[in-house]
PDB file of C-alpha atoms (C1' of nucleotides) in Angstrom:
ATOM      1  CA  UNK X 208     144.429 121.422 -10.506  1.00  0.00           C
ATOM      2  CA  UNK X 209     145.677 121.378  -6.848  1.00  0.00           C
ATOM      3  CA  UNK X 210     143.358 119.308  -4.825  1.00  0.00           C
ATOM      4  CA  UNK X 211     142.262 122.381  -2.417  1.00  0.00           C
ATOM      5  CA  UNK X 212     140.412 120.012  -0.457  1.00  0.00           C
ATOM      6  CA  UNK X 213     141.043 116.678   1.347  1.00  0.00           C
ATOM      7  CA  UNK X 214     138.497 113.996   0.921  1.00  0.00           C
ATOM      8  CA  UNK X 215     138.750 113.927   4.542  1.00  0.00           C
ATOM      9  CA  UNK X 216     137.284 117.661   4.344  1.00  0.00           C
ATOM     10  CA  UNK X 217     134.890 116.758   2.477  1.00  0.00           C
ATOM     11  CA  UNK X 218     133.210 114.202   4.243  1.00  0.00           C
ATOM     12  CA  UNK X 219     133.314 115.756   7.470  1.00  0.00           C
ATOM     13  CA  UNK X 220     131.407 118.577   5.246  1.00  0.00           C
ATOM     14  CA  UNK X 221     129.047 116.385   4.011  1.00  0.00           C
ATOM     15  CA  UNK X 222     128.277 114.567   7.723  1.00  0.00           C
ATOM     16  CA  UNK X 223     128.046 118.646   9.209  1.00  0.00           C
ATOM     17  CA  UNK X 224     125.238 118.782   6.260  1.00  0.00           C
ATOM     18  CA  UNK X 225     123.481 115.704   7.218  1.00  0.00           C
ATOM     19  CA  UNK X 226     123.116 116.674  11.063  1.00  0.00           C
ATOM     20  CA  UNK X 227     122.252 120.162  10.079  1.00  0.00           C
ATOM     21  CA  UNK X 228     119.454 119.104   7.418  1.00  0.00           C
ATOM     22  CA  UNK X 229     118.169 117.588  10.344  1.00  0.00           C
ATOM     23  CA  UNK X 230     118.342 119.529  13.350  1.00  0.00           C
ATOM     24  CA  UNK X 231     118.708 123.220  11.742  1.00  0.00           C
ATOM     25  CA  UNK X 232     115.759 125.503  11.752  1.00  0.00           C
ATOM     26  CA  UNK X 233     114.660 127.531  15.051  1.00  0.00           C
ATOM     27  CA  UNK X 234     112.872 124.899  16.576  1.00  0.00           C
ATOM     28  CA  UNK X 235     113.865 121.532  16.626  1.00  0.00           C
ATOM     29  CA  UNK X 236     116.378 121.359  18.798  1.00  0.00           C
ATOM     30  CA  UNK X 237     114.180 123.105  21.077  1.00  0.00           C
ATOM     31  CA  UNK X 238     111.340 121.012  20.684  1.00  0.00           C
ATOM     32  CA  UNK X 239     114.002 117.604  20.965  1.00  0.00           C
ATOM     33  CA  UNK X 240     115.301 119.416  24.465  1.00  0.00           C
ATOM     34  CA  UNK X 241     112.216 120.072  25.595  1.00  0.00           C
ATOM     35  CA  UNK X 242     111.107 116.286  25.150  1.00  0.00           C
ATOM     36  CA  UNK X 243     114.084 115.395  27.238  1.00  0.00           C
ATOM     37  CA  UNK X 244     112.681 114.715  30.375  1.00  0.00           C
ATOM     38  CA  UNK X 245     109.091 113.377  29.890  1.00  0.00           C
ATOM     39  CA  UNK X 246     106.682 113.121  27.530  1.00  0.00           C
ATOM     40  CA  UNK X 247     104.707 116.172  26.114  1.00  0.00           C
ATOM     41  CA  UNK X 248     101.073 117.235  25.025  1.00  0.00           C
ATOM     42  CA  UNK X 249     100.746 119.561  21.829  1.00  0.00           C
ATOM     43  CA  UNK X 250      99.441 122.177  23.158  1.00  0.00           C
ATOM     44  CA  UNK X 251     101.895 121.966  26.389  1.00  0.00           C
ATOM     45  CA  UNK X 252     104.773 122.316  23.885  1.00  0.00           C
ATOM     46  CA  UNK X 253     102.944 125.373  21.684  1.00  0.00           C
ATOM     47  CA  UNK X 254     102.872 126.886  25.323  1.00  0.00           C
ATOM     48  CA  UNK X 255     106.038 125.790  26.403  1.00  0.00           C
ATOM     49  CA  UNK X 256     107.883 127.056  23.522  1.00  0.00           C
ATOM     50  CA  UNK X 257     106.049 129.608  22.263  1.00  0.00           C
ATOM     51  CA  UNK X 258     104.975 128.167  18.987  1.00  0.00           C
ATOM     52  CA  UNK X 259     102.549 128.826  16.907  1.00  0.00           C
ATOM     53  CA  UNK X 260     100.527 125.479  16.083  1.00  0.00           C
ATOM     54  CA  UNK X 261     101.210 125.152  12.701  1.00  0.00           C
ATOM     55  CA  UNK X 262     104.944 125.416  13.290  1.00  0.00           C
ATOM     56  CA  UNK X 263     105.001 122.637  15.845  1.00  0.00           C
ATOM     57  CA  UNK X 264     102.818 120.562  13.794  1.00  0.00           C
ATOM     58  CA  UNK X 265     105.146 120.666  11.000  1.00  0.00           C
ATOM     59  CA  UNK X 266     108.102 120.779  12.884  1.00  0.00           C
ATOM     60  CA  UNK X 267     107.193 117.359  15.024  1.00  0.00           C
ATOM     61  CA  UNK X 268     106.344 115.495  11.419  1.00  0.00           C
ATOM     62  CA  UNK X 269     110.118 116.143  10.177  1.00  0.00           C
ATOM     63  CA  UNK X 270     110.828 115.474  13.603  1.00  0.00           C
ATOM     64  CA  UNK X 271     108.818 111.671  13.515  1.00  0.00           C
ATOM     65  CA  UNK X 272     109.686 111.553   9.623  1.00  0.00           C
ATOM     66  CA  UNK X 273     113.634 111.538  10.849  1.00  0.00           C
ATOM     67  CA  UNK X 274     112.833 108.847  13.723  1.00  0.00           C
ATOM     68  CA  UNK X 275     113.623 111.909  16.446  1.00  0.00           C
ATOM     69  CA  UNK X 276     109.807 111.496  17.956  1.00  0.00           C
ATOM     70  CA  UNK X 277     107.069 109.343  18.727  1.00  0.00           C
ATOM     71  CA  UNK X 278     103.596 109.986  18.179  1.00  0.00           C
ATOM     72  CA  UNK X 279     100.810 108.467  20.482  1.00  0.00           C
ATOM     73  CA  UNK X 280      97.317 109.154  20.743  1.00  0.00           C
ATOM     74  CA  UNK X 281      95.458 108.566  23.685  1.00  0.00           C
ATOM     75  CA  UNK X 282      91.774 107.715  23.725  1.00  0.00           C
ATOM     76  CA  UNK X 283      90.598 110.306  26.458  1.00  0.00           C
ATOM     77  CA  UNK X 284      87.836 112.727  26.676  1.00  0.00           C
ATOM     78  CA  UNK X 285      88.576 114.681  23.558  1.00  0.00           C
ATOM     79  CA  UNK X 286      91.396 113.298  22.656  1.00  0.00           C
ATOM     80  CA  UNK X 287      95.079 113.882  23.532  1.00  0.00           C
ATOM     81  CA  UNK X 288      98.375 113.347  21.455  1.00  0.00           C
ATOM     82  CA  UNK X 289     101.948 112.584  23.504  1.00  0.00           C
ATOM     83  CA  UNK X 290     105.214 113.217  21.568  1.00  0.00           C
ATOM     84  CA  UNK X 291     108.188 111.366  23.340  1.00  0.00           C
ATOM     85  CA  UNK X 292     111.922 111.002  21.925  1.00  0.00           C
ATOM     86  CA  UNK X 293     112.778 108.041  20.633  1.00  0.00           C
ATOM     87  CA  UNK X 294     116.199 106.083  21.438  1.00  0.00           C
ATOM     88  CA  UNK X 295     117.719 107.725  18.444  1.00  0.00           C
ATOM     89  CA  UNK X 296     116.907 111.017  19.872  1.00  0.00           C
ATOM     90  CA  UNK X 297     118.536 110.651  22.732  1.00  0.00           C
ATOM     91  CA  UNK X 298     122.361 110.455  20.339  1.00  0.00           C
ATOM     92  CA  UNK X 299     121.418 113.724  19.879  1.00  0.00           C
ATOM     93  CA  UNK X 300     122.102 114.565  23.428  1.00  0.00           C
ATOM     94  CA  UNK X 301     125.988 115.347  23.299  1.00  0.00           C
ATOM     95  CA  UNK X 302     124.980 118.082  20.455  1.00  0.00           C
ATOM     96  CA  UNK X 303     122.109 119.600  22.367  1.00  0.00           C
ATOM     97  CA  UNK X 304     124.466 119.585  25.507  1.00  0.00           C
ATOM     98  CA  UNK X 305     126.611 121.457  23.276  1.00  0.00           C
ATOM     99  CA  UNK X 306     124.371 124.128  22.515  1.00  0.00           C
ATOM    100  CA  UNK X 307     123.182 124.918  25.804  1.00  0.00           C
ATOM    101  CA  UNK X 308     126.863 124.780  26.738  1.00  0.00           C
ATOM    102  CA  UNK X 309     127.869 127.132  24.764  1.00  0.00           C
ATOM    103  CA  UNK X 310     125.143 129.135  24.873  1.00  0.00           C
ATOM    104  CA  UNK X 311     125.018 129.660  28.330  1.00  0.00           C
ATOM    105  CA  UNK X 312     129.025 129.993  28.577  1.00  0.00           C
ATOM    106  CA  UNK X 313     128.679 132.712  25.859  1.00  0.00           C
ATOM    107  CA  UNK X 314     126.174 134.663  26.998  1.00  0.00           C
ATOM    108  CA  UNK X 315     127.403 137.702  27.371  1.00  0.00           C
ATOM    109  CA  UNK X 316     129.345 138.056  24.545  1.00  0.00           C
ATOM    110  CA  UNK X 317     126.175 137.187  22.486  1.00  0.00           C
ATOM    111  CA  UNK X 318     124.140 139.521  24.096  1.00  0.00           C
ATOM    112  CA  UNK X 319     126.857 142.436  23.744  1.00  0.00           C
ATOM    113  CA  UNK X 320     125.861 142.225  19.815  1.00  0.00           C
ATOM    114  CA  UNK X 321     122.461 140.694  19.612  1.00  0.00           C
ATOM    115  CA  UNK X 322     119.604 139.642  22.401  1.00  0.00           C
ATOM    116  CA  UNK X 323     115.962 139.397  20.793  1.00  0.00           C
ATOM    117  CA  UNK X 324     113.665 138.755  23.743  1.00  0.00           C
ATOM    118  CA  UNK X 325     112.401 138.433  26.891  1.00  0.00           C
ATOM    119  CA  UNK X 326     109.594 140.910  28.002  1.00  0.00           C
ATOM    120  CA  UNK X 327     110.658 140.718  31.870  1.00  0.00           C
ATOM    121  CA  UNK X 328     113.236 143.009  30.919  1.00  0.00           C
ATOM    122  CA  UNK X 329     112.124 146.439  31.794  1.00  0.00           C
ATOM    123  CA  UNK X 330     112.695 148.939  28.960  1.00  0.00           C
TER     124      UNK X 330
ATOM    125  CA  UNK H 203     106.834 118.539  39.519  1.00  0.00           C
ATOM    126  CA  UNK H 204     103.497 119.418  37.807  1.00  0.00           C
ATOM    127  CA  UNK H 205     105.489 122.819  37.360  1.00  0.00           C
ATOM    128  CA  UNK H 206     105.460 122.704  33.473  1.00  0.00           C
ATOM    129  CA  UNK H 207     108.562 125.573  32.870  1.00  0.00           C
ATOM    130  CA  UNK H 208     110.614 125.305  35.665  1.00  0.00           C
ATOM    131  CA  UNK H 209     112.832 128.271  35.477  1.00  0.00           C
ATOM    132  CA  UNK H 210     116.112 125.775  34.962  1.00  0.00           C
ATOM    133  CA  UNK H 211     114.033 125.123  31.482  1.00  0.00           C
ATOM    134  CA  UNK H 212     113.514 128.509  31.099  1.00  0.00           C
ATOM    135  CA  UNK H 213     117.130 129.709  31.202  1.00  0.00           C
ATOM    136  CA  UNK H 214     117.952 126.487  29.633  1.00  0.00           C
ATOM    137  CA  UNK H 215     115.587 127.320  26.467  1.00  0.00           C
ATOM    138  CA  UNK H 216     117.279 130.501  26.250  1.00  0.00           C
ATOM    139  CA  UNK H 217     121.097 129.603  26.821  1.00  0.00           C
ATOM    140  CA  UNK H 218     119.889 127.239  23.149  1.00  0.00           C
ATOM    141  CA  UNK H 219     118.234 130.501  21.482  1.00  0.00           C
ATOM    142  CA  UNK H 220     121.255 132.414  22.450  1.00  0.00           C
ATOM    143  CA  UNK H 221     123.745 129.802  20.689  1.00  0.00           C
ATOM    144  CA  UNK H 222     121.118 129.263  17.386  1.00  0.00           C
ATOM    145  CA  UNK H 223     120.746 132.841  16.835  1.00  0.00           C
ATOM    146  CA  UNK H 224     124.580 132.779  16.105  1.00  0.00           C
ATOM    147  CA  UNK H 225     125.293 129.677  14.493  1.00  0.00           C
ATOM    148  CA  UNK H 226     121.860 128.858  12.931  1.00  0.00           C
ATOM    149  CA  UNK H 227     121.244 128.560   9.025  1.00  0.00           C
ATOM    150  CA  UNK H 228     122.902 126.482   6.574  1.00  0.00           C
ATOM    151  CA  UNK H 229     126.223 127.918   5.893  1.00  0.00           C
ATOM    152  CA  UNK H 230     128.348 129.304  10.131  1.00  0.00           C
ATOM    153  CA  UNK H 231     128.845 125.999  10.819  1.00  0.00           C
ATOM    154  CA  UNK H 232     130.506 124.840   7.571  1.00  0.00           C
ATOM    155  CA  UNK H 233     132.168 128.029   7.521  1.00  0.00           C
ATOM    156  CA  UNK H 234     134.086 127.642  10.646  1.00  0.00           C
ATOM    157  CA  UNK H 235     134.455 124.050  10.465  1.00  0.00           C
ATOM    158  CA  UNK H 236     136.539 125.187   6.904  1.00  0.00           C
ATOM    159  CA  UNK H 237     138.988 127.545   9.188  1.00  0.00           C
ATOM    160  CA  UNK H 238     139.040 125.332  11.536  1.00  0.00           C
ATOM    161  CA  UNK H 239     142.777 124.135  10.288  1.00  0.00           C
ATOM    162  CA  UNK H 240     144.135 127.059   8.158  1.00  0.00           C
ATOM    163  CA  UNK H 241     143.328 130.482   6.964  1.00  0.00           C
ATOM    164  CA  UNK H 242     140.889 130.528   3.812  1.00  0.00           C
ATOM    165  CA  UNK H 243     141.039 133.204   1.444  1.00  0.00           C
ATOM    166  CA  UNK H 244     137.511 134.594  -0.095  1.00  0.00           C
ATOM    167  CA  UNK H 245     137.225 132.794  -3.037  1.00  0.00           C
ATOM    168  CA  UNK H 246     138.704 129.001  -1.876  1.00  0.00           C
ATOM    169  CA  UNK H 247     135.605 129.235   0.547  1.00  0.00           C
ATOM    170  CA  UNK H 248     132.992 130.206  -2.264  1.00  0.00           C
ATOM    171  CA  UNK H 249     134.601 127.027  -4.282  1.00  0.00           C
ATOM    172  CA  UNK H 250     135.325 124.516  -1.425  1.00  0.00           C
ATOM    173  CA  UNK H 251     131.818 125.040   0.055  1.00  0.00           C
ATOM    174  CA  UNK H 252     130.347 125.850  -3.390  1.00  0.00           C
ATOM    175  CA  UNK H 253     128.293 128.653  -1.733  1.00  0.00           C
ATOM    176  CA  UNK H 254     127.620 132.087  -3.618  1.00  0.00           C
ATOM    177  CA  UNK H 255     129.683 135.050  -2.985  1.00  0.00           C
ATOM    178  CA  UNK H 256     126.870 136.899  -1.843  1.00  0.00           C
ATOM    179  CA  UNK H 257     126.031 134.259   0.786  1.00  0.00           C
ATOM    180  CA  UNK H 258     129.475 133.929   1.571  1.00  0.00           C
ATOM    181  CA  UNK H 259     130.247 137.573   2.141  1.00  0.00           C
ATOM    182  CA  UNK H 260     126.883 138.335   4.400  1.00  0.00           C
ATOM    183  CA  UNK H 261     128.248 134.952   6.426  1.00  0.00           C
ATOM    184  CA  UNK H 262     131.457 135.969   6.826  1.00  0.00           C
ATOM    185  CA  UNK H 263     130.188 139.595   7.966  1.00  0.00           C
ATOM    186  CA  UNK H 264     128.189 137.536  10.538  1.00  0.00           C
ATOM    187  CA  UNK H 265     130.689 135.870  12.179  1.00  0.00           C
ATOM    188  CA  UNK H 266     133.137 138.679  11.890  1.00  0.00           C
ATOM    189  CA  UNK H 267     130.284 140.793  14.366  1.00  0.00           C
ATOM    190  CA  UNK H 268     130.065 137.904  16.413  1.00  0.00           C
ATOM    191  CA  UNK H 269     133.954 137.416  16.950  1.00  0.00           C
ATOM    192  CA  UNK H 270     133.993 134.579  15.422  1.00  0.00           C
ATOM    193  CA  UNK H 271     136.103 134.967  12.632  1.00  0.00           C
ATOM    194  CA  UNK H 272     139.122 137.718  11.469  1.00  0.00           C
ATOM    195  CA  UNK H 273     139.488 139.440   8.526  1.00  0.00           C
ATOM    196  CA  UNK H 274     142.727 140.371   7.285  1.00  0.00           C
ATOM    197  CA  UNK H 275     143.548 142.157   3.963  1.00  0.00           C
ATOM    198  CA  UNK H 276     147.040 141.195   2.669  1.00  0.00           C
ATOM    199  CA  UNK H 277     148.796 143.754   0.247  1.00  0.00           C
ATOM    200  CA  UNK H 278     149.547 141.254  -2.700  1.00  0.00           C
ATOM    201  CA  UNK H 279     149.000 141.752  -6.221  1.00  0.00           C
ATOM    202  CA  UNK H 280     145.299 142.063  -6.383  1.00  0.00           C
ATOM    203  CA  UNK H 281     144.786 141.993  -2.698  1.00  0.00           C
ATOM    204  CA  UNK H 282     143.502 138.875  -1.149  1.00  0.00           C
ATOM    205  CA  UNK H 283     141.645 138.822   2.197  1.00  0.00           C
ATOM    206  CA  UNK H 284     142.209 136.060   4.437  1.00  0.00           C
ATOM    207  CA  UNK H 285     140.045 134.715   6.802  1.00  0.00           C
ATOM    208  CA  UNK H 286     140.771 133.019  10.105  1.00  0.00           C
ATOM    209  CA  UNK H 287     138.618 132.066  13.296  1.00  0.00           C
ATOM    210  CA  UNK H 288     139.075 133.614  16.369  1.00  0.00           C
ATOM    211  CA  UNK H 289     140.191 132.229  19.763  1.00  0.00           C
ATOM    212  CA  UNK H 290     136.229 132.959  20.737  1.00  0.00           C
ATOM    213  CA  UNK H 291     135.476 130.576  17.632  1.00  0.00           C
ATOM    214  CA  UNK H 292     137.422 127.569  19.150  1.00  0.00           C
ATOM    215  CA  UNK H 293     135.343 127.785  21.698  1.00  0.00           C
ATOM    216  CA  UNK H 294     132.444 126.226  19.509  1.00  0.00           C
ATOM    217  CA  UNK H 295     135.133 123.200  18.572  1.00  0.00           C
ATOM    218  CA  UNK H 296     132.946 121.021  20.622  1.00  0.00           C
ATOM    219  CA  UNK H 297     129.576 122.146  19.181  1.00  0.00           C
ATOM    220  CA  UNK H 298     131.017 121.322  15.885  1.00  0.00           C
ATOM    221  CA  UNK H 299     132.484 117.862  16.906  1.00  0.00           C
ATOM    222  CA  UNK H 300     129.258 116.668  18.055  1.00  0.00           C
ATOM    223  CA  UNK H 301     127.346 118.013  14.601  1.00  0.00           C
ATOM    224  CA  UNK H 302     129.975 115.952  12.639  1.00  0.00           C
ATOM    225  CA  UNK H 303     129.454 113.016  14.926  1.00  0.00           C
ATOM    226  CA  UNK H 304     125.879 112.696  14.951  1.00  0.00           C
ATOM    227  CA  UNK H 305     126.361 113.371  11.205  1.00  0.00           C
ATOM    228  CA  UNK H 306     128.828 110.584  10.790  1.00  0.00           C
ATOM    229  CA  UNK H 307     127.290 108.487  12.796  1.00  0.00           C
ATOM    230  CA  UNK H 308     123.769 108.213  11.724  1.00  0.00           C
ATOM    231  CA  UNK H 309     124.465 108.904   8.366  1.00  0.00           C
ATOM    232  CA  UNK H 310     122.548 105.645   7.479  1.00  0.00           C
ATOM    233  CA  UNK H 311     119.542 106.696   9.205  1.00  0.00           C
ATOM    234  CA  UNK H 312     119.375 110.048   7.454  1.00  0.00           C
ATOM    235  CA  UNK H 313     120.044 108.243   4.498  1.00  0.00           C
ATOM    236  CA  UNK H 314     117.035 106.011   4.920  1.00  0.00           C
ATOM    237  CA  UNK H 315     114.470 109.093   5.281  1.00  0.00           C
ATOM    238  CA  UNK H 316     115.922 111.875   2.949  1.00  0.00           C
ATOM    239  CA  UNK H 317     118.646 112.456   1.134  1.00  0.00           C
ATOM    240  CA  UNK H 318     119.246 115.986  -0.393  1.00  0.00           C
ATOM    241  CA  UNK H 319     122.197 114.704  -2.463  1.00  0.00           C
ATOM    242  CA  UNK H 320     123.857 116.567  -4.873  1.00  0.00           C
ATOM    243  CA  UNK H 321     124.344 114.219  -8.338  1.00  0.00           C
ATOM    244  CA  UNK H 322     126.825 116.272 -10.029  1.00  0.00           C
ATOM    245  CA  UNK H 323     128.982 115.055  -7.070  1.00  0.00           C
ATOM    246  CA  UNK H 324     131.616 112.041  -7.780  1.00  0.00           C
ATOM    247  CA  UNK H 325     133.654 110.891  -5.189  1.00  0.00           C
TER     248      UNK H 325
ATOM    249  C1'  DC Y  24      92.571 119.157  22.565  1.00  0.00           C
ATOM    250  C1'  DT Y  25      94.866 118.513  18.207  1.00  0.00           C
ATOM    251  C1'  DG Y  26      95.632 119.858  14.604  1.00  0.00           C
ATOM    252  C1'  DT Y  27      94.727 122.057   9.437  1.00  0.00           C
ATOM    253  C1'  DA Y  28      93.758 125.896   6.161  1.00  0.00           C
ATOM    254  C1'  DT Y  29      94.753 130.430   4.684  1.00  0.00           C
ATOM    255  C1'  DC Y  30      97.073 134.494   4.305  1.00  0.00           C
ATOM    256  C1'  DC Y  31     101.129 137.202   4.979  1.00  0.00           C
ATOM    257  C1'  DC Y  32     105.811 138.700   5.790  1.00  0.00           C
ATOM    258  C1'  DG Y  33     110.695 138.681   6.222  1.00  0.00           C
ATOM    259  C1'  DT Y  34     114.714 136.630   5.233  1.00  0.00           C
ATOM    260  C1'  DA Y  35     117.680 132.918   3.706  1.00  0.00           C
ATOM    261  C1'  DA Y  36     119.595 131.465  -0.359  1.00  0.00           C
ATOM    262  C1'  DG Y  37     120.876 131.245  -5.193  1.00  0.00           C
ATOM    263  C1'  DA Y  38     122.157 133.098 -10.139  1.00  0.00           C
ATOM    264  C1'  DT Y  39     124.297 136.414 -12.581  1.00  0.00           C
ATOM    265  C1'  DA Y  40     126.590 140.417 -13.771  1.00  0.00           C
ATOM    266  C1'  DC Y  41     129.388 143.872 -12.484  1.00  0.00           C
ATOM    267  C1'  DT Y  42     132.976 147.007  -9.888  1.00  0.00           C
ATOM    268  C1'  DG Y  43     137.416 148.184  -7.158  1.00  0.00           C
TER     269       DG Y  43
ATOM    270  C1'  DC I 293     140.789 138.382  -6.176  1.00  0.00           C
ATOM    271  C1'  DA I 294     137.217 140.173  -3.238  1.00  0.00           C
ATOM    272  C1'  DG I 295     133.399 141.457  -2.992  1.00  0.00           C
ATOM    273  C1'  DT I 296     128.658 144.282  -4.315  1.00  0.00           C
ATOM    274  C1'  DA I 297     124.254 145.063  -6.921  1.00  0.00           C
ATOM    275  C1'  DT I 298     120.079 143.205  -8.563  1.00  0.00           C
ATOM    276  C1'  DC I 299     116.678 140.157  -9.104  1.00  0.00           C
ATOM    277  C1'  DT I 300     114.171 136.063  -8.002  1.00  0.00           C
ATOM    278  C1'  DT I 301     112.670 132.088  -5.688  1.00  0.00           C
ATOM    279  C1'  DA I 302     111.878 129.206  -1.665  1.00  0.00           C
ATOM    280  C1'  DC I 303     110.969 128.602   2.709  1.00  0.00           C
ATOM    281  C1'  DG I 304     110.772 129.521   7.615  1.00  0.00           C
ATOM    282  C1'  DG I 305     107.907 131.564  10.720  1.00  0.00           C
ATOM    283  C1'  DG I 306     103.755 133.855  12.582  1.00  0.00           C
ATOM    284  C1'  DA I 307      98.485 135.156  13.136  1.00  0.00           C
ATOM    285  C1'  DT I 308      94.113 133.732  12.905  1.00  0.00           C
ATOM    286  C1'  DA I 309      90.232 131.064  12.059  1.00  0.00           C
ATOM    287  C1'  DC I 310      88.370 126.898  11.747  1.00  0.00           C
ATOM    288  C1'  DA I 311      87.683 121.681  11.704  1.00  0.00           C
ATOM    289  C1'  DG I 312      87.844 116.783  13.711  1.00  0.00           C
TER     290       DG I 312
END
DNA sequence: CTGTATCCCGTAAGATACTG
DNA sequence: CAGTATCTTACGGGATACAG
């Protein structure tokens, strides 16, 4: 059988699979660029982002179970909980870069076939 | 600077939503990274990405709405369709590059944490 | 404030069989 | 060969209420 594809392929298929088992779903990235600059309460990112709690709470354990995001608790008054990016995180930066790129390049082309949100839009 | 969503994090945020809702899920990326060099006909994708025709063929339908990849039905024997990315699609060349990078890169990492490996799989 | 516990829905994804 | 038709399962995602 004719060897339709290269090993080469196939590990650049299998490293696109690791990222994306990591990174893919609606949020993370998100959550990883919104981390970017300084360090964020729970409940600022459920605001933030628009998440529902339960989301972000599972989302930031795959996120700390892949070494993306650290968890601290600070003793205050009731209790708060910071989530920074860890070192590792930050070799993420060239993809989210990407991303944005692209998705702010692209804009209008994306929104000529599909554009889900934003309310501030008069209809 | 206490101004939690500065609008540059807004638009940000949304440039990112703009580029997941079109590349997000498990299969675009992989897809286009597979035309990246040549034109694919229906079936080498289904066995070179081992994906289901069904997947394959809402995928492809996808990208085709997006611009992102041609169709073109050749006149052979049975008829083959071949598939090929668009100049619009080279424009996510450096999206991709970083998701193989970080891939390749931190493949160890991933490793450590989880592992979705396929066994059936020799190399 | 920071989550967890339920309940629910839509869709992604896969297996298989079948048609043009 | 290139898909489509079903059917089914799994999971992502959301709403809400509640607990620590």
């Amino acid at each position: 059988m004719l060897d339709v594809q290269s090993p080469v392929c196939k590990s650049h298929h299998r490293a696109m699979r690791d990222t994306l088992d990591v990174i893919s779903g609606k949020w993370k990235l998100l959550i990883l660029s919104a981390l970017k600059e300084r360090t964020v309460r729970f409940n600022e990112l459920t605001r933030e982002l628009e998440i529902s709690p339960r989301i972000l709470s599972r989302e930031l354990k795959d996120l700390e179970r892949n070494k993306l995001v650290k968890r601290t608790v600070r003793k205050t008054r009731p209790v708060t909980v910071e989530y920074e990016r860890t070192a590792h995180a930050a070799t993420l930066d060239p993809l989210i870069e990407a991303v944005y790129e692209w998705g702010y390049l692209h804009y209008e082309r994306v929104a000529g076939t599909k554009r889900p949100h934003d309310p501030t839009e008069a209809e």
